[in-house]
XYZ file of C-alpha atoms in Angstrom:
395
model
C 132.398 102.843 108.238
C 130.364 102.332 105.025
C 127.142 104.111 105.118
C 125.637 107.149 107.009
C 123.770 106.236 110.068
C 122.797 109.978 110.815
C 119.437 110.581 111.909
C 119.294 113.838 113.200
C 119.890 117.292 110.768
C 123.181 118.373 109.652
C 121.464 122.102 110.047
C 120.282 121.230 113.545
C 124.247 119.825 114.841
C 125.549 123.305 112.765
C 123.102 125.114 115.419
C 123.983 123.696 118.539
C 127.872 124.401 117.663
C 127.008 128.141 116.732
C 125.180 128.816 119.518
C 128.146 128.904 121.628
C 129.890 131.891 119.330
C 126.854 133.638 119.368
C 126.872 133.382 122.767
C 130.215 135.763 122.738
C 129.544 137.678 119.908
C 126.628 139.099 120.579
C 127.825 140.559 123.833
C 130.282 143.058 121.833
C 128.064 146.285 120.973
C 126.655 145.838 125.217
C 129.754 147.106 126.410
C 129.860 150.519 125.965
C 125.676 150.497 127.998
C 126.898 148.458 130.447
C 129.688 150.786 131.128
C 127.189 153.261 131.415
C 124.409 151.314 133.033
C 126.507 149.410 136.291
C 129.543 152.361 136.334
C 132.239 150.082 135.075
C 135.146 150.613 133.117
C 135.798 148.788 129.553
C 138.531 147.317 131.142
C 136.547 145.619 133.624
C 133.884 144.573 131.487
C 136.278 142.690 129.073
C 135.671 140.112 132.118
C 132.586 139.213 131.132
C 134.061 138.167 127.390
C 137.071 136.021 129.134
C 135.771 134.161 131.646
C 133.526 132.998 129.021
C 136.120 131.673 127.404
C 137.623 130.222 130.370
C 133.975 128.417 130.618
C 134.280 126.592 127.332
C 137.723 125.840 127.655
C 137.667 124.208 131.035
C 133.786 122.276 130.295
C 135.042 120.793 127.080
C 137.110 118.310 128.059
C 135.138 116.779 131.259
C 132.371 117.112 128.622
C 134.072 115.034 126.184
C 135.014 112.551 128.713
C 130.950 111.859 130.015
C 129.775 111.793 126.767
C 132.023 108.613 126.101
C 130.993 107.070 129.484
C 126.979 107.528 129.558
C 125.668 109.118 126.165
C 125.554 112.031 124.588
C 122.243 112.948 124.546
C 121.625 113.367 128.509
C 124.692 114.927 128.444
C 123.284 117.818 125.372
C 120.528 118.388 126.778
C 121.760 118.875 130.758
C 123.883 121.053 129.400
C 121.860 123.170 127.323
C 119.586 123.340 130.115
C 122.205 125.135 132.327
C 122.783 127.776 129.222
C 118.973 128.550 129.536
C 118.998 129.174 133.295
C 121.442 131.439 133.484
C 120.102 133.314 130.836
C 117.097 134.030 132.271
C 119.208 134.767 135.385
C 121.336 137.440 133.650
C 118.284 138.957 133.337
C 118.382 140.046 136.461
C 122.192 140.172 137.719
C 122.452 144.189 138.781
C 126.042 143.435 139.364
C 129.222 142.584 137.716
C 130.559 139.718 139.993
C 126.731 138.309 139.257
C 127.131 138.672 135.766
C 130.607 137.244 135.114
C 129.509 134.101 137.415
C 126.368 133.606 135.078
C 128.637 134.265 132.022
C 130.565 131.436 133.120
C 127.690 129.057 133.689
C 126.355 130.121 130.399
C 129.865 128.898 128.616
C 129.821 125.580 130.960
C 126.459 125.105 129.655
C 126.472 126.083 125.853
C 130.617 124.035 125.702
C 128.684 120.727 125.299
C 126.763 121.671 121.807
C 130.105 121.709 119.622
C 131.577 118.489 121.695
C 128.292 116.432 120.919
C 127.973 117.860 117.323
C 131.358 116.293 116.421
C 130.922 113.657 118.248
C 127.946 112.842 116.253
C 129.415 113.434 113.271
C 132.487 111.084 113.644
C 130.627 108.206 114.735
C 127.569 107.959 112.284
C 129.202 109.260 109.072
C 131.479 107.698 106.658
C 134.954 109.969 106.502
C 133.295 112.007 102.892
C 130.836 112.953 104.151
C 132.096 113.464 108.183
C 134.305 116.244 106.220
C 131.581 118.050 104.324
C 129.672 117.862 107.905
C 132.318 119.641 109.670
C 132.385 121.903 106.851
C 129.218 122.959 107.181
C 129.845 123.210 110.972
C 132.471 125.670 110.247
C 130.522 127.643 107.831
C 127.915 128.443 110.419
C 130.415 129.005 113.239
C 132.488 131.309 111.315
C 128.847 133.117 110.147
C 127.850 133.319 113.922
C 129.978 136.768 115.024
C 129.199 138.455 111.717
C 125.399 138.868 112.613
C 125.425 137.996 116.353
C 126.947 141.871 117.200
C 123.880 143.216 114.781
C 121.508 141.530 116.353
C 123.277 142.644 119.879
C 123.017 146.130 118.833
C 119.383 146.406 117.443
C 117.864 144.929 120.186
C 119.907 146.463 122.955
C 119.207 150.055 121.744
C 115.252 148.970 121.366
C 114.309 147.068 124.245
C 116.925 147.123 126.660
C 119.622 145.113 127.641
C 118.002 141.769 129.075
C 116.271 141.247 125.957
C 119.424 140.419 124.784
C 119.794 137.858 127.611
C 116.320 136.741 126.791
C 116.718 136.121 123.210
C 119.706 133.771 124.101
C 117.252 131.773 126.613
C 114.624 130.931 124.107
C 117.430 130.253 121.442
C 118.791 128.000 124.057
C 115.098 126.584 124.932
C 114.163 126.284 121.101
C 117.620 123.656 119.768
C 117.084 121.980 123.372
C 113.341 121.020 122.294
C 114.727 120.246 118.906
C 117.268 117.567 120.421
C 114.752 116.652 122.488
C 112.983 115.608 120.142
C 115.566 115.016 117.104
C 118.642 113.215 119.102
C 118.079 109.251 119.555
C 118.701 108.034 122.975
C 122.289 106.914 122.951
C 123.090 102.576 123.741
C 124.017 102.493 126.997
C 127.853 101.300 127.694
C 128.202 98.235 129.647
C 129.943 98.861 132.975
C 133.367 97.014 132.053
C 133.155 100.275 128.849
C 132.062 102.942 131.289
C 134.944 101.324 134.205
C 137.860 102.054 131.378
C 136.715 105.120 129.487
C 139.340 107.457 132.202
C 141.909 105.312 131.306
C 141.996 104.142 127.642
C 140.054 106.999 126.276
C 142.231 109.972 127.571
C 145.224 108.030 127.906
C 145.087 106.834 123.981
C 143.861 110.005 122.923
C 146.770 111.949 124.717
C 148.960 109.259 123.106
C 148.121 110.152 119.429
C 150.374 111.974 117.633
C 147.800 112.720 114.662
C 145.364 114.034 117.510
C 147.909 116.280 118.791
C 148.566 116.978 114.949
C 145.212 117.854 114.064
C 144.746 119.869 117.082
C 147.340 122.097 116.842
C 146.943 122.890 113.567
C 142.653 123.774 114.472
C 144.912 126.230 117.298
C 147.300 127.766 115.561
C 144.492 128.508 113.248
C 142.534 129.885 115.586
C 145.464 131.453 116.640
C 145.924 133.320 113.287
C 142.615 135.162 113.164
C 142.764 135.936 117.257
C 145.734 138.032 117.134
C 144.453 140.602 114.683
C 140.697 140.199 116.530
C 142.463 141.369 119.976
C 143.448 144.762 118.906
C 141.963 144.656 115.120
C 140.179 148.123 115.651
C 142.876 150.140 117.054
C 144.955 148.826 114.473
C 142.739 149.383 111.448
C 141.904 153.338 113.641
C 145.207 154.505 114.945
C 147.736 153.135 112.243
C 145.206 153.399 109.049
C 142.804 155.842 110.145
C 139.454 153.616 109.189
C 136.748 154.421 111.355
C 134.524 151.872 113.458
C 132.451 151.364 110.469
C 135.063 150.478 107.725
C 136.638 148.386 110.219
C 133.166 146.802 110.879
C 132.909 145.583 106.715
C 136.519 144.794 106.597
C 136.319 142.634 109.557
C 132.891 141.109 108.184
C 134.113 140.973 104.743
C 137.215 138.635 106.147
C 134.682 136.299 107.710
C 132.479 135.699 105.008
C 135.465 134.614 103.008
C 135.946 132.717 105.631
C 132.445 130.909 105.127
C 133.024 130.622 101.364
C 136.082 128.807 102.444
C 134.030 125.832 104.171
C 131.137 126.186 101.777
C 133.182 125.958 98.514
C 134.547 122.341 100.935
C 130.677 121.279 101.429
C 130.047 121.663 98.030
C 133.196 120.236 96.387
C 134.084 117.060 97.148
C 137.640 117.526 95.223
C 138.911 120.306 97.954
C 138.694 117.650 100.732
C 141.023 115.160 99.063
C 144.524 115.045 100.453
C 146.052 116.294 97.191
C 144.098 119.801 97.164
C 144.104 119.659 101.372
C 148.389 119.666 101.258
C 147.765 122.921 98.292
C 146.057 124.409 100.818
C 148.477 124.231 103.646
C 151.556 124.971 101.568
C 149.188 128.080 100.499
C 148.856 128.856 104.502
C 152.826 128.525 104.431
C 153.428 130.720 101.227
C 150.885 133.631 102.882
C 152.614 133.490 106.729
C 156.396 133.410 104.757
C 155.405 136.462 102.452
C 153.711 138.809 105.088
C 156.681 138.472 107.625
C 159.505 139.115 104.933
C 157.017 142.020 103.723
C 156.602 143.331 106.752
C 160.307 142.932 107.949
C 161.205 144.796 104.164
C 158.171 147.342 104.198
C 156.911 147.814 107.122
C 153.211 148.068 108.388
C 150.690 149.084 105.530
C 146.906 148.643 105.145
C 147.673 146.368 102.441
C 150.244 144.333 104.027
C 147.221 143.223 106.604
C 144.173 143.745 104.553
C 145.422 140.745 102.199
C 147.122 137.956 103.944
C 143.837 138.337 106.471
C 141.354 137.609 103.462
C 144.172 135.108 101.836
C 144.524 133.213 105.377
C 140.703 132.957 106.071
C 139.721 131.537 102.772
C 142.355 128.828 103.438
C 141.642 128.764 107.028
C 137.738 127.869 105.847
C 139.498 124.911 103.836
C 141.700 123.846 106.460
C 139.643 123.684 109.421
C 136.792 121.107 108.507
C 140.203 118.922 108.230
C 141.482 119.771 111.681
C 138.871 119.428 113.536
C 137.581 115.972 112.111
C 141.187 114.585 112.275
C 141.476 115.410 115.498
C 138.177 113.453 116.734
C 138.726 110.745 114.428
C 142.325 110.139 115.795
C 141.401 107.904 118.024
C 137.777 106.624 116.964
C 136.348 105.109 119.921
C 137.041 107.941 121.808
C 135.787 110.735 119.620
C 134.040 112.124 122.499
C 137.300 112.909 124.545
C 138.586 113.770 121.676
C 136.487 116.218 120.710
C 136.103 117.949 123.877
C 139.791 117.951 124.515
C 140.309 119.204 121.113
C 138.282 122.120 121.106
C 139.303 123.219 124.627
C 143.258 123.049 123.761
C 141.947 125.532 120.541
C 140.180 127.791 122.449
C 142.787 127.990 124.794
C 145.438 129.022 122.626
C 143.098 131.281 120.798
C 142.813 132.676 123.585
C 147.028 132.872 123.998
C 147.442 134.344 120.926
C 144.608 137.151 121.331
C 146.741 138.533 124.564
C 150.059 137.726 122.264
C 147.893 139.958 120.015
C 147.320 142.940 122.390
C 150.765 142.974 123.777
C 152.641 143.151 120.823
C 150.820 145.928 118.933
C 151.615 147.614 122.305
C 155.182 147.240 121.745
C 155.027 147.844 118.205
C 152.139 147.575 115.935
C 153.969 145.829 112.775
C 154.528 143.054 115.490
C 151.558 141.895 115.465
C 151.663 140.504 111.749
C 154.442 139.058 112.853
C 152.940 137.373 115.203
C 149.924 136.271 112.769
C 152.727 135.205 110.599
C 154.326 132.647 113.360
C 150.812 131.484 113.793
C 150.625 130.189 110.008
C 153.899 128.692 110.825
C 152.853 127.027 113.428
C 149.984 125.575 111.612
C 152.184 124.424 108.467
C 154.290 122.360 111.353
C 150.994 120.843 113.355
C 149.995 119.750 109.997
C 153.376 118.145 108.986
C 153.074 116.366 112.261
C 149.394 115.381 111.431
C 150.106 114.052 108.255
C 153.683 112.438 108.045
C 153.420 108.718 108.308
C 149.858 109.151 108.973
C 147.180 108.327 107.059
C 144.994 111.009 105.821
C 141.558 111.014 107.731
C 139.669 111.956 105.167
C 138.665 110.334 101.849
């Protein structure tokens, strides 16, 4: 593709991608209030988070298939309509079972945003611009988990739990209207194309070494973060004596460093070149191996958690956009299917590493950093698969 044909604001695409992580992160500070008001334990309320992740993982491959079959605009508007409707119903849900069901519908609806945004960027931008656009998406999605809990923690005590779901409904409706007016109608595919999407699309994607290499790399990068996310607060409080406030500062700082990495990639085109991307991948390998070796040698310490965390987040901010773009560009004509499947695999791997991190911490707190280092090594292995004898997706 020689020139940009994108008519949709990149900020709008970043916003529709970010609504999904906003919807899960805003619930974090609500757990104590829900536990008191609904007389359920904190462990039972975790289903409100896990069902959301399951909804995303299940729906996104389906949405990717449908967008390749009938176009992106209709699917996006329909999905956001489901999100708004379920958010409104959550204001009136009075049982945990009902809330879990509606949270699943929320995730199913909002999951289309990530798929459509990635597909539109791949379809309408040349590689160098697409990579910078993916960097903007990554930065926006990285900033969301920082601001969403603050918003939820402010609204819920002041205006009640219903105000949080009302805010989600308003945000969803606002983005729905913006998408309705801003995203052009798709050119309808011919009947032969529609009939062959299910065969050619997914089979081409599933057979692509580049797709699985980039998707695996993306999943392992998510795994590094989610390994610590599952038990991070407990790790910092029990092992290092940090208060929840100080942990929040550490975790928020790491998220901002992630955003910084993506922001630098969006502004400095040289960082997207194969040379610098491979250098960043080697840096991730060094972080992973050194963390593992030092933990085995010296044992667990605050420095051996914070320094690898911050280093890996900066590198992830630079590398994640390339893995995202590489996955959707592996089989260009089926970018929607690739976007949905890669996002689903990434979410699934994140969930697995979240569970693995929690299990490792219960066995031995130091093991959580070994899982972290293992995920980093897994990223490098998949990066090699994606780039060995495969043309670089960027530039």
